[in-house]
Amino acid sequence: MTEQTKYLLDESKLPKAWYNINADLPVPPAPVLHPGTLEPVTPDFLSVLFPMSLILQEISTERYIEIPEPVREIYKLWRPTPFIRARRLELALDTPAHIYFKYEGASPVGSHKPNTAVAQAFYNKQEGTKALTTETGAGQWGSALSMACNFFDMDLEVYMVKESYYQKPYRRMMIESYGAQVFASPSNRTQFGRALLDEDPDAPGSLGIAISEAVEAAATSGGTKKYSLGSVLNHVLMHQTVIGLETLQQFEMAGEYPDVIIGCAGGGSNFAGFAFPFVHQNLTEGKTTQVIAAEPAASPSLTKGVYTFDYGDAARMAPIVKMHTLGHSFIPPSIHAGGLRYHGMAPQVSALVDAGYVEARAVKQLDTFKAALTFLRSEGIIPAPESSHAIKVAIDEALQAKESGERKVIAFNLSGHGHFDMTAYDAYLHGELEDYEYPAEAVAEALHQLPQAMAV
Amino acid sequence: MTEQTKYLLDESKLPKAWYNINADLPVPPAPVLHPGTLEPVTPDFLSVLFPMSLILQEISTERYIEIPEPVREIYKLWRPTPFIRARRLELALDTPAHIYFKYEGASPVGSHKPNTAVAQAFYNKQEGTKALTTETGAGQWGSALSMACNFFDMDLEVYMVKESYYQKPYRRMMIESYGAQVFASPSNRTQFGRALLDEDPDAPGSLGIAISEAVEAAATSGGTKKYSLGSVLNHVLMHQTVIGLETLQQFEMAGEYPDVIIGCAGGGSNFAGFAFPFVHQNLTEGKTTQVIAAEPAASPSLTKGVYTFDYGDAARMAPIVKMHTLGHSFIPPSIHAGGLRYHGMAPQVSALVDAGYVEARAVKQLDTFKAALTFLRSEGIIPAPESSHAIKVAIDEALQAKESGERKVIAFNLSGHGHFDMTAYDAYLHGELEDYEYPAEAVAEALHQLPQAMAV
């Protein structure tokens, strides 16, 4: 008898509400602080950047928040996404483990990012926002928000980390195809950007810097533009839970339940979106699934960072949150997983790691690409370098299960495909990739810049 | 009430057999001729290039040929593919027509090509072939066959049109990621390639030349290597019918039946794979669906070529078939739809066009990209330039339906996504794309080179 490979959900099974972990967090969420006063922010301050509906979602403790019908209608262009049993990978590893993956690369832009981009564009449109500003690293977020703004007929300015702007022109072109404007960051469009260019006209930029520029562009627009963030914040994580909520249903179809759940973590949104519904089951239904966040060894906020209050951006204009951080001025080495190069980690993910409900593992670049190659030669799909961090941990778990003889059920989120990352594969295949060391001194320096009041 | 967007088939509904149009062709298929003797080929001659099982499929008149279980198992990694009602495109066009598309870009390599690549790799492996050789234009076929050979643990040599090799490095890298070797064609690995390089070291190559090199590499390998073709031949068309056979079932789910079916046509395989099951319904079940092949105005074999016997390749080493052709030495202009730049057309498609069962339309490059942009801004998915030819015709049909007030049901095959074609979109958005004229003199010259015995 043939065994099933894919578990497809009919669109009638698309979740009707997102899951909000704030309702179940074992420790109360820390307050968000004003970057100037270091006092808890008021909704007024946040409303310069965000529409009120998203601010309310940010602080909500409701367990489920309804997904608006226009957002669900757009989700249906590609959702529910496939849930796939990686049988050929299991064979290649000769493991008794069952390996599953959720495939978010099935979205039009090839990643999980539209799950929140569409929601954010919708709420902004509803409150009369004319244009959004945002940053993008590797370009995944920029292309997702560009598609979303196009759907809701809104303008978009994307500040793209300069290094990626030139090294990943395909993503820049994709963003422009959907109609948004893209600027290499640091740019001369903002005060912060101009100051940096004055210092060094060839500055390669960083995600933190690009965030600062996008925030400045919105904050100084006189109310015509709002800012949109692709990760870290609670409303972003919540919008992503559509991934895990679908996966729960698909596990039911498969007649199994996971022993281990794995997601890669940069800002934390795809990890949270996949894992939080399972954390919920652990917290409230007595389940005992092991939940692992896989991060790059070159930018190891969870495994090597400090759990403290820090700025969300390099220019210290964005709100301050309590998170695992390498310091807001830390610029991670140029690893190919551009989407995982952020100095901090989502507060909700950080709190769960700190409290022991989520485990963090750091993965090296070369091991990651080796795992990616094993996966793509078994399953066909070329994974994004970001997602390959989760694959590496999944393979480790499957090999451990082989040693112990356990028939473990392992699932990871394949957050995106790697069609825009072929140069990274090329470099790996030609032996030109390196493992980057975690630059301990740079981080110590960066953490030293935290204001005294915010120290651990 | 919400209306459905996607029609997903469970993998248990994956077709168990391919459809062979030879069983129903209103005119008997013309013989395949030996390139040297101009006499009908013997299986012995073909067996230098192809395994016997594929030769038998090539000449079979069985209506259905069983899909081997190992091939179906690999199909299930991504098949059945989604069938999608393009509701947002309908709204954008303000048309009463219902527009559907079949999404073959859902495969790991982003196109329909693996449908036959996997089958060909399987049959070769079964008959003991150690390595395959092939050509690739834009790289879609090369990446599909590379993935397939990897699945069956076989070596692969890909001769890639030199221009694409350098202009589309991402596809070259993708082919290498699956483990195949890629050579820019003309190469110095074959006698034909060396002769061309002697004449002009900077020769940009063509699909016809790359075919010649791949054929030579197999024919002179002393039996260790076979050759694999990604389009044109009947067994290739047949393997692709899994697309249309799924679509028939998905139309049933949608409770509709198409008035118009559209596919883009280069060599003819994605068109045939999508359309032939509907042609079958027309021929045997009294259906009257209009069937349209969309080809580029710059390489218009069906609308401007001659229906006659011609060589399949530039070096006149490949078998001679009766087809619509622009002449085997014709090198089409450098349009961005690299997959549609072939001098000829599949014999079965040609015969059906000649007999009036299939309509052909030529589409200009700028109109094609305009249509692609309308589509991607409505539906999100960025279409391949090749597939966009079908979109252009679908939009034309939908706008005509709007004028006439007809509630037509229109369906097209979205044969691939355009993630590797962003430079073409970039050129279009920046006004740098041109419409290429059909070079009538070049074609007349090329047709003049046909041997007298083969003249119309």
PDB file of C-alpha atoms in Angstrom, chain B residues 84-309:
ATOM      1  CA  ILE B  84      -7.088  28.235  -9.185  1.00  0.00           C
ATOM      2  CA  ARG B  85      -9.974  30.510 -10.051  1.00  0.00           C
ATOM      3  CA  ALA B  86      -8.395  33.898 -10.822  1.00  0.00           C
ATOM      4  CA  ARG B  87     -11.164  35.901  -9.161  1.00  0.00           C
ATOM      5  CA  ARG B  88      -9.025  38.958  -8.555  1.00  0.00           C
ATOM      6  CA  LEU B  89      -7.951  39.001 -12.199  1.00  0.00           C
ATOM      7  CA  GLU B  90     -11.596  38.734 -13.244  1.00  0.00           C
ATOM      8  CA  LEU B  91     -12.363  41.754 -11.053  1.00  0.00           C
ATOM      9  CA  ALA B  92      -9.406  43.710 -12.422  1.00  0.00           C
ATOM     10  CA  LEU B  93     -10.627  43.071 -15.970  1.00  0.00           C
ATOM     11  CA  ASP B  94     -14.256  43.606 -14.980  1.00  0.00           C
ATOM     12  CA  THR B  95     -15.205  40.605 -17.083  1.00  0.00           C
ATOM     13  CA  PRO B  96     -18.161  38.238 -16.772  1.00  0.00           C
ATOM     14  CA  ALA B  97     -15.805  35.446 -17.840  1.00  0.00           C
ATOM     15  CA  HIS B  98     -14.594  32.897 -15.317  1.00  0.00           C
ATOM     16  CA  ILE B  99     -10.820  32.591 -15.526  1.00  0.00           C
ATOM     17  CA  TYR B 100      -9.035  29.536 -14.157  1.00  0.00           C
ATOM     18  CA  PHE B 101      -5.415  28.534 -14.224  1.00  0.00           C
ATOM     19  CA  LYS B 102      -3.516  25.354 -13.537  1.00  0.00           C
ATOM     20  CA  TYR B 103      -0.362  26.120 -11.557  1.00  0.00           C
ATOM     21  CA  GLU B 104       2.598  24.011 -12.658  1.00  0.00           C
ATOM     22  CA  GLY B 105       4.993  26.467 -11.017  1.00  0.00           C
ATOM     23  CA  ALA B 106       4.259  24.563  -7.809  1.00  0.00           C
ATOM     24  CA  SER B 107       6.903  21.957  -8.673  1.00  0.00           C
ATOM     25  CA  PRO B 108      10.241  22.189  -6.830  1.00  0.00           C
ATOM     26  CA  VAL B 109      11.977  23.639  -9.902  1.00  0.00           C
ATOM     27  CA  GLY B 110       9.076  25.967 -10.661  1.00  0.00           C
ATOM     28  CA  SER B 111       7.764  24.551 -13.943  1.00  0.00           C
ATOM     29  CA  HIS B 112       5.928  21.650 -15.614  1.00  0.00           C
ATOM     30  CA  LYS B 113       9.192  20.137 -16.877  1.00  0.00           C
ATOM     31  CA  PRO B 114       9.668  17.525 -14.120  1.00  0.00           C
ATOM     32  CA  ASN B 115       6.530  15.688 -15.308  1.00  0.00           C
ATOM     33  CA  THR B 116       8.523  14.165 -18.144  1.00  0.00           C
ATOM     34  CA  ALA B 117      11.998  14.504 -16.623  1.00  0.00           C
ATOM     35  CA  VAL B 118      11.094  12.119 -13.809  1.00  0.00           C
ATOM     36  CA  ALA B 119       9.522   9.642 -16.229  1.00  0.00           C
ATOM     37  CA  GLN B 120      12.483   9.718 -18.614  1.00  0.00           C
ATOM     38  CA  ALA B 121      15.004   9.323 -15.803  1.00  0.00           C
ATOM     39  CA  PHE B 122      13.009   6.382 -14.449  1.00  0.00           C
ATOM     40  CA  TYR B 123      12.845   4.475 -17.762  1.00  0.00           C
ATOM     41  CA  ASN B 124      16.511   5.105 -18.444  1.00  0.00           C
ATOM     42  CA  LYS B 125      17.502   3.904 -15.010  1.00  0.00           C
ATOM     43  CA  GLN B 126      15.353   0.817 -15.478  1.00  0.00           C
ATOM     44  CA  GLU B 127      17.210  -0.081 -18.676  1.00  0.00           C
ATOM     45  CA  GLY B 128      20.626   0.441 -17.145  1.00  0.00           C
ATOM     46  CA  THR B 129      21.556   3.867 -18.547  1.00  0.00           C
ATOM     47  CA  LYS B 130      24.465   5.278 -16.528  1.00  0.00           C
ATOM     48  CA  ALA B 131      24.213   8.912 -17.580  1.00  0.00           C
ATOM     49  CA  LEU B 132      21.981  11.240 -19.576  1.00  0.00           C
ATOM     50  CA  THR B 133      22.852  14.166 -21.797  1.00  0.00           C
ATOM     51  CA  THR B 134      20.537  17.034 -22.620  1.00  0.00           C
ATOM     52  CA  GLU B 135      20.345  20.653 -23.688  1.00  0.00           C
ATOM     53  CA  THR B 136      18.649  23.551 -21.960  1.00  0.00           C
ATOM     54  CA  GLY B 137      17.690  27.026 -23.103  1.00  0.00           C
ATOM     55  CA  ALA B 138      16.506  29.201 -20.247  1.00  0.00           C
ATOM     56  CA  GLY B 139      17.397  26.400 -17.844  1.00  0.00           C
ATOM     57  CA  GLN B 140      13.936  25.150 -16.879  1.00  0.00           C
ATOM     58  CA  TRP B 141      14.462  21.794 -18.538  1.00  0.00           C
ATOM     59  CA  GLY B 142      18.024  21.387 -17.313  1.00  0.00           C
ATOM     60  CA  SER B 143      17.017  21.938 -13.702  1.00  0.00           C
ATOM     61  CA  ALA B 144      14.071  19.556 -13.997  1.00  0.00           C
ATOM     62  CA  LEU B 145      16.172  16.763 -15.478  1.00  0.00           C
ATOM     63  CA  SER B 146      18.940  17.403 -12.978  1.00  0.00           C
ATOM     64  CA  MET B 147      16.480  16.956 -10.122  1.00  0.00           C
ATOM     65  CA  ALA B 148      15.088  13.814 -11.767  1.00  0.00           C
ATOM     66  CA  CYS B 149      18.503  12.226 -12.415  1.00  0.00           C
ATOM     67  CA  ASN B 150      19.456  12.954  -8.830  1.00  0.00           C
ATOM     68  CA  PHE B 151      16.327  11.128  -7.622  1.00  0.00           C
ATOM     69  CA  PHE B 152      17.311   8.058  -9.658  1.00  0.00           C
ATOM     70  CA  ASP B 153      21.017   8.373  -8.900  1.00  0.00           C
ATOM     71  CA  MET B 154      22.161   8.939 -12.480  1.00  0.00           C
ATOM     72  CA  ASP B 155      24.760  11.334 -13.909  1.00  0.00           C
ATOM     73  CA  LEU B 156      23.705  14.175 -16.212  1.00  0.00           C
ATOM     74  CA  GLU B 157      25.522  16.468 -18.676  1.00  0.00           C
ATOM     75  CA  VAL B 158      23.632  19.638 -19.561  1.00  0.00           C
ATOM     76  CA  TYR B 159      24.529  21.710 -22.629  1.00  0.00           C
ATOM     77  CA  MET B 160      23.179  25.151 -21.825  1.00  0.00           C
ATOM     78  CA  VAL B 161      22.777  27.830 -24.516  1.00  0.00           C
ATOM     79  CA  LYS B 162      25.789  30.056 -23.856  1.00  0.00           C
ATOM     80  CA  GLU B 163      23.795  33.253 -23.720  1.00  0.00           C
ATOM     81  CA  SER B 164      21.542  31.847 -20.967  1.00  0.00           C
ATOM     82  CA  TYR B 165      24.504  30.266 -19.179  1.00  0.00           C
ATOM     83  CA  TYR B 166      25.868  33.732 -18.541  1.00  0.00           C
ATOM     84  CA  GLN B 167      22.621  35.721 -18.377  1.00  0.00           C
ATOM     85  CA  LYS B 168      20.724  33.279 -16.161  1.00  0.00           C
ATOM     86  CA  PRO B 169      23.410  32.045 -13.758  1.00  0.00           C
ATOM     87  CA  TYR B 170      20.790  31.192 -11.114  1.00  0.00           C
ATOM     88  CA  ARG B 171      19.395  28.386 -13.263  1.00  0.00           C
ATOM     89  CA  ARG B 172      22.887  27.081 -13.933  1.00  0.00           C
ATOM     90  CA  MET B 173      23.535  27.066 -10.186  1.00  0.00           C
ATOM     91  CA  MET B 174      20.238  25.292  -9.584  1.00  0.00           C
ATOM     92  CA  ILE B 175      21.158  22.551 -12.065  1.00  0.00           C
ATOM     93  CA  GLU B 176      24.480  22.117 -10.287  1.00  0.00           C
ATOM     94  CA  SER B 177      22.806  22.028  -6.873  1.00  0.00           C
ATOM     95  CA  TYR B 178      20.984  18.866  -7.902  1.00  0.00           C
ATOM     96  CA  GLY B 179      24.330  17.418  -8.935  1.00  0.00           C
ATOM     97  CA  ALA B 180      24.503  17.701 -12.750  1.00  0.00           C
ATOM     98  CA  GLN B 181      27.376  19.108 -14.839  1.00  0.00           C
ATOM     99  CA  VAL B 182      26.610  22.166 -16.976  1.00  0.00           C
ATOM    100  CA  PHE B 183      28.527  23.282 -20.067  1.00  0.00           C
ATOM    101  CA  ALA B 184      28.053  26.515 -22.010  1.00  0.00           C
ATOM    102  CA  SER B 185      27.077  25.602 -25.579  1.00  0.00           C
ATOM    103  CA  PRO B 186      28.732  25.726 -28.069  1.00  0.00           C
ATOM    104  CA  SER B 187      31.320  23.872 -25.991  1.00  0.00           C
ATOM    105  CA  ASN B 188      34.625  22.270 -26.822  1.00  0.00           C
ATOM    106  CA  ARG B 189      33.332  18.893 -25.653  1.00  0.00           C
ATOM    107  CA  THR B 190      31.843  17.920 -29.023  1.00  0.00           C
ATOM    108  CA  GLN B 191      33.013  17.948 -32.613  1.00  0.00           C
ATOM    109  CA  PHE B 192      30.064  20.148 -33.610  1.00  0.00           C
ATOM    110  CA  GLY B 193      30.713  22.580 -30.775  1.00  0.00           C
ATOM    111  CA  ARG B 194      34.431  22.844 -31.566  1.00  0.00           C
ATOM    112  CA  ALA B 195      33.691  23.540 -35.245  1.00  0.00           C
ATOM    113  CA  LEU B 196      31.364  26.381 -34.292  1.00  0.00           C
ATOM    114  CA  LEU B 197      33.843  27.833 -31.807  1.00  0.00           C
ATOM    115  CA  ASP B 198      36.549  27.736 -34.484  1.00  0.00           C
ATOM    116  CA  GLU B 199      34.309  29.861 -36.691  1.00  0.00           C
ATOM    117  CA  ASP B 200      33.276  32.234 -33.912  1.00  0.00           C
ATOM    118  CA  PRO B 201      34.632  31.890 -30.369  1.00  0.00           C
ATOM    119  CA  ASP B 202      31.879  34.236 -29.131  1.00  0.00           C
ATOM    120  CA  ALA B 203      28.960  32.359 -30.721  1.00  0.00           C
ATOM    121  CA  PRO B 204      25.935  32.914 -28.410  1.00  0.00           C
ATOM    122  CA  GLY B 205      24.542  29.447 -29.168  1.00  0.00           C
ATOM    123  CA  SER B 206      20.981  28.343 -29.747  1.00  0.00           C
ATOM    124  CA  LEU B 207      18.693  25.578 -28.592  1.00  0.00           C
ATOM    125  CA  GLY B 208      19.222  23.754 -31.903  1.00  0.00           C
ATOM    126  CA  ILE B 209      22.993  23.844 -31.426  1.00  0.00           C
ATOM    127  CA  ALA B 210      22.772  22.688 -27.821  1.00  0.00           C
ATOM    128  CA  ILE B 211      20.559  19.778 -28.908  1.00  0.00           C
ATOM    129  CA  SER B 212      23.183  18.803 -31.477  1.00  0.00           C
ATOM    130  CA  GLU B 213      25.894  18.761 -28.848  1.00  0.00           C
ATOM    131  CA  ALA B 214      23.849  16.726 -26.391  1.00  0.00           C
ATOM    132  CA  VAL B 215      22.878  14.259 -29.126  1.00  0.00           C
ATOM    133  CA  GLU B 216      26.506  13.939 -30.249  1.00  0.00           C
ATOM    134  CA  ALA B 217      27.680  13.393 -26.667  1.00  0.00           C
ATOM    135  CA  ALA B 218      25.230  10.509 -26.263  1.00  0.00           C
ATOM    136  CA  ALA B 219      25.679   9.027 -29.749  1.00  0.00           C
ATOM    137  CA  THR B 220      29.464   8.896 -29.388  1.00  0.00           C
ATOM    138  CA  SER B 221      29.509   7.576 -25.823  1.00  0.00           C
ATOM    139  CA  GLY B 222      29.722   3.922 -26.842  1.00  0.00           C
ATOM    140  CA  GLY B 223      26.364   3.191 -25.261  1.00  0.00           C
ATOM    141  CA  THR B 224      27.059   4.486 -21.753  1.00  0.00           C
ATOM    142  CA  LYS B 225      25.026   7.688 -22.173  1.00  0.00           C
ATOM    143  CA  LYS B 226      21.547   8.273 -23.536  1.00  0.00           C
ATOM    144  CA  TYR B 227      19.978  11.506 -24.630  1.00  0.00           C
ATOM    145  CA  SER B 228      16.904  13.139 -23.139  1.00  0.00           C
ATOM    146  CA  LEU B 229      14.686  15.728 -24.828  1.00  0.00           C
ATOM    147  CA  GLY B 230      12.418  18.061 -22.861  1.00  0.00           C
ATOM    148  CA  SER B 231       9.771  18.715 -25.505  1.00  0.00           C
ATOM    149  CA  VAL B 232       8.644  18.017 -29.089  1.00  0.00           C
ATOM    150  CA  LEU B 233       8.554  14.188 -29.003  1.00  0.00           C
ATOM    151  CA  ASN B 234       5.347  12.290 -28.418  1.00  0.00           C
ATOM    152  CA  HIS B 235       6.459  10.536 -25.238  1.00  0.00           C
ATOM    153  CA  VAL B 236       7.297  13.929 -23.746  1.00  0.00           C
ATOM    154  CA  LEU B 237       3.898  15.371 -24.643  1.00  0.00           C
ATOM    155  CA  MET B 238       2.258  12.270 -23.228  1.00  0.00           C
ATOM    156  CA  HIS B 239       4.051  12.507 -19.862  1.00  0.00           C
ATOM    157  CA  GLN B 240       2.801  16.078 -19.598  1.00  0.00           C
ATOM    158  CA  THR B 241      -0.859  15.050 -19.970  1.00  0.00           C
ATOM    159  CA  VAL B 242      -0.937  14.484 -16.230  1.00  0.00           C
ATOM    160  CA  ILE B 243      -1.551  18.264 -16.165  1.00  0.00           C
ATOM    161  CA  GLY B 244      -4.738  18.195 -18.251  1.00  0.00           C
ATOM    162  CA  LEU B 245      -5.993  14.965 -16.695  1.00  0.00           C
ATOM    163  CA  GLU B 246      -5.827  16.559 -13.261  1.00  0.00           C
ATOM    164  CA  THR B 247      -7.466  19.708 -14.621  1.00  0.00           C
ATOM    165  CA  LEU B 248     -10.427  17.715 -15.958  1.00  0.00           C
ATOM    166  CA  GLN B 249     -11.047  16.409 -12.437  1.00  0.00           C
ATOM    167  CA  GLN B 250     -10.603  19.876 -10.952  1.00  0.00           C
ATOM    168  CA  PHE B 251     -13.100  21.376 -13.390  1.00  0.00           C
ATOM    169  CA  GLU B 252     -15.539  18.751 -12.179  1.00  0.00           C
ATOM    170  CA  MET B 253     -14.931  19.909  -8.593  1.00  0.00           C
ATOM    171  CA  ALA B 254     -15.608  23.472  -9.746  1.00  0.00           C
ATOM    172  CA  GLY B 255     -18.793  22.384 -11.496  1.00  0.00           C
ATOM    173  CA  GLU B 256     -17.765  23.967 -14.789  1.00  0.00           C
ATOM    174  CA  TYR B 257     -16.344  22.998 -18.158  1.00  0.00           C
ATOM    175  CA  PRO B 258     -14.046  25.234 -20.236  1.00  0.00           C
ATOM    176  CA  ASP B 259     -15.136  27.103 -23.342  1.00  0.00           C
ATOM    177  CA  VAL B 260     -11.522  28.070 -24.053  1.00  0.00           C
ATOM    178  CA  ILE B 261      -8.260  26.319 -23.144  1.00  0.00           C
ATOM    179  CA  ILE B 262      -4.918  28.097 -23.615  1.00  0.00           C
ATOM    180  CA  GLY B 263      -1.291  27.052 -23.314  1.00  0.00           C
ATOM    181  CA  CYS B 264       1.922  28.672 -24.449  1.00  0.00           C
ATOM    182  CA  ALA B 265       3.831  26.716 -27.070  1.00  0.00           C
ATOM    183  CA  GLY B 266       7.559  26.559 -27.729  1.00  0.00           C
ATOM    184  CA  GLY B 267       8.310  22.925 -28.444  1.00  0.00           C
ATOM    185  CA  GLY B 268       4.728  22.177 -27.475  1.00  0.00           C
ATOM    186  CA  SER B 269       4.938  20.022 -24.371  1.00  0.00           C
ATOM    187  CA  ASN B 270       3.212  22.129 -21.728  1.00  0.00           C
ATOM    188  CA  PHE B 271       0.571  23.122 -24.256  1.00  0.00           C
ATOM    189  CA  ALA B 272      -0.049  19.511 -25.231  1.00  0.00           C
ATOM    190  CA  GLY B 273       0.031  18.283 -21.662  1.00  0.00           C
ATOM    191  CA  PHE B 274      -2.629  20.755 -20.642  1.00  0.00           C
ATOM    192  CA  ALA B 275      -4.736  20.723 -23.819  1.00  0.00           C
ATOM    193  CA  PHE B 276      -4.687  17.167 -25.206  1.00  0.00           C
ATOM    194  CA  PRO B 277      -7.059  15.702 -22.613  1.00  0.00           C
ATOM    195  CA  PHE B 278      -9.508  18.437 -23.650  1.00  0.00           C
ATOM    196  CA  VAL B 279      -8.840  17.785 -27.345  1.00  0.00           C
ATOM    197  CA  HIS B 280      -9.678  14.170 -26.520  1.00  0.00           C
ATOM    198  CA  GLN B 281     -13.024  15.298 -25.108  1.00  0.00           C
ATOM    199  CA  ASN B 282     -13.605  17.335 -28.269  1.00  0.00           C
ATOM    200  CA  LEU B 283     -12.715  14.415 -30.554  1.00  0.00           C
ATOM    201  CA  THR B 284     -14.588  11.668 -28.748  1.00  0.00           C
ATOM    202  CA  GLU B 285     -17.180  13.187 -26.396  1.00  0.00           C
ATOM    203  CA  GLY B 286     -18.665  15.880 -28.583  1.00  0.00           C
ATOM    204  CA  LYS B 287     -17.252  18.732 -26.532  1.00  0.00           C
ATOM    205  CA  THR B 288     -16.509  21.965 -28.379  1.00  0.00           C
ATOM    206  CA  THR B 289     -13.826  23.658 -26.321  1.00  0.00           C
ATOM    207  CA  GLN B 290     -11.761  26.170 -28.268  1.00  0.00           C
ATOM    208  CA  VAL B 291      -8.091  25.172 -27.918  1.00  0.00           C
ATOM    209  CA  ILE B 292      -5.451  27.878 -28.405  1.00  0.00           C
ATOM    210  CA  ALA B 293      -1.662  27.623 -28.604  1.00  0.00           C
ATOM    211  CA  ALA B 294       0.039  30.932 -27.762  1.00  0.00           C
ATOM    212  CA  GLU B 295       3.467  31.435 -29.303  1.00  0.00           C
ATOM    213  CA  PRO B 296       5.880  34.393 -29.421  1.00  0.00           C
ATOM    214  CA  ALA B 297       5.666  36.659 -32.455  1.00  0.00           C
ATOM    215  CA  ALA B 298       9.471  36.543 -32.569  1.00  0.00           C
ATOM    216  CA  SER B 299       9.557  32.761 -33.024  1.00  0.00           C
ATOM    217  CA  PRO B 300       6.223  31.977 -34.684  1.00  0.00           C
ATOM    218  CA  SER B 301       6.589  28.422 -35.963  1.00  0.00           C
ATOM    219  CA  LEU B 302       2.834  27.708 -35.921  1.00  0.00           C
ATOM    220  CA  THR B 303       1.593  30.989 -37.377  1.00  0.00           C
ATOM    221  CA  LYS B 304       4.419  31.798 -39.807  1.00  0.00           C
ATOM    222  CA  GLY B 305       6.365  28.564 -40.236  1.00  0.00           C
ATOM    223  CA  VAL B 306       5.948  25.843 -42.856  1.00  0.00           C
ATOM    224  CA  TYR B 307       4.369  22.457 -42.116  1.00  0.00           C
ATOM    225  CA  THR B 308       6.966  20.073 -43.497  1.00  0.00           C
ATOM    226  CA  PHE B 309       9.687  17.557 -42.630  1.00  0.00           C
TER     227      PHE B 309
END
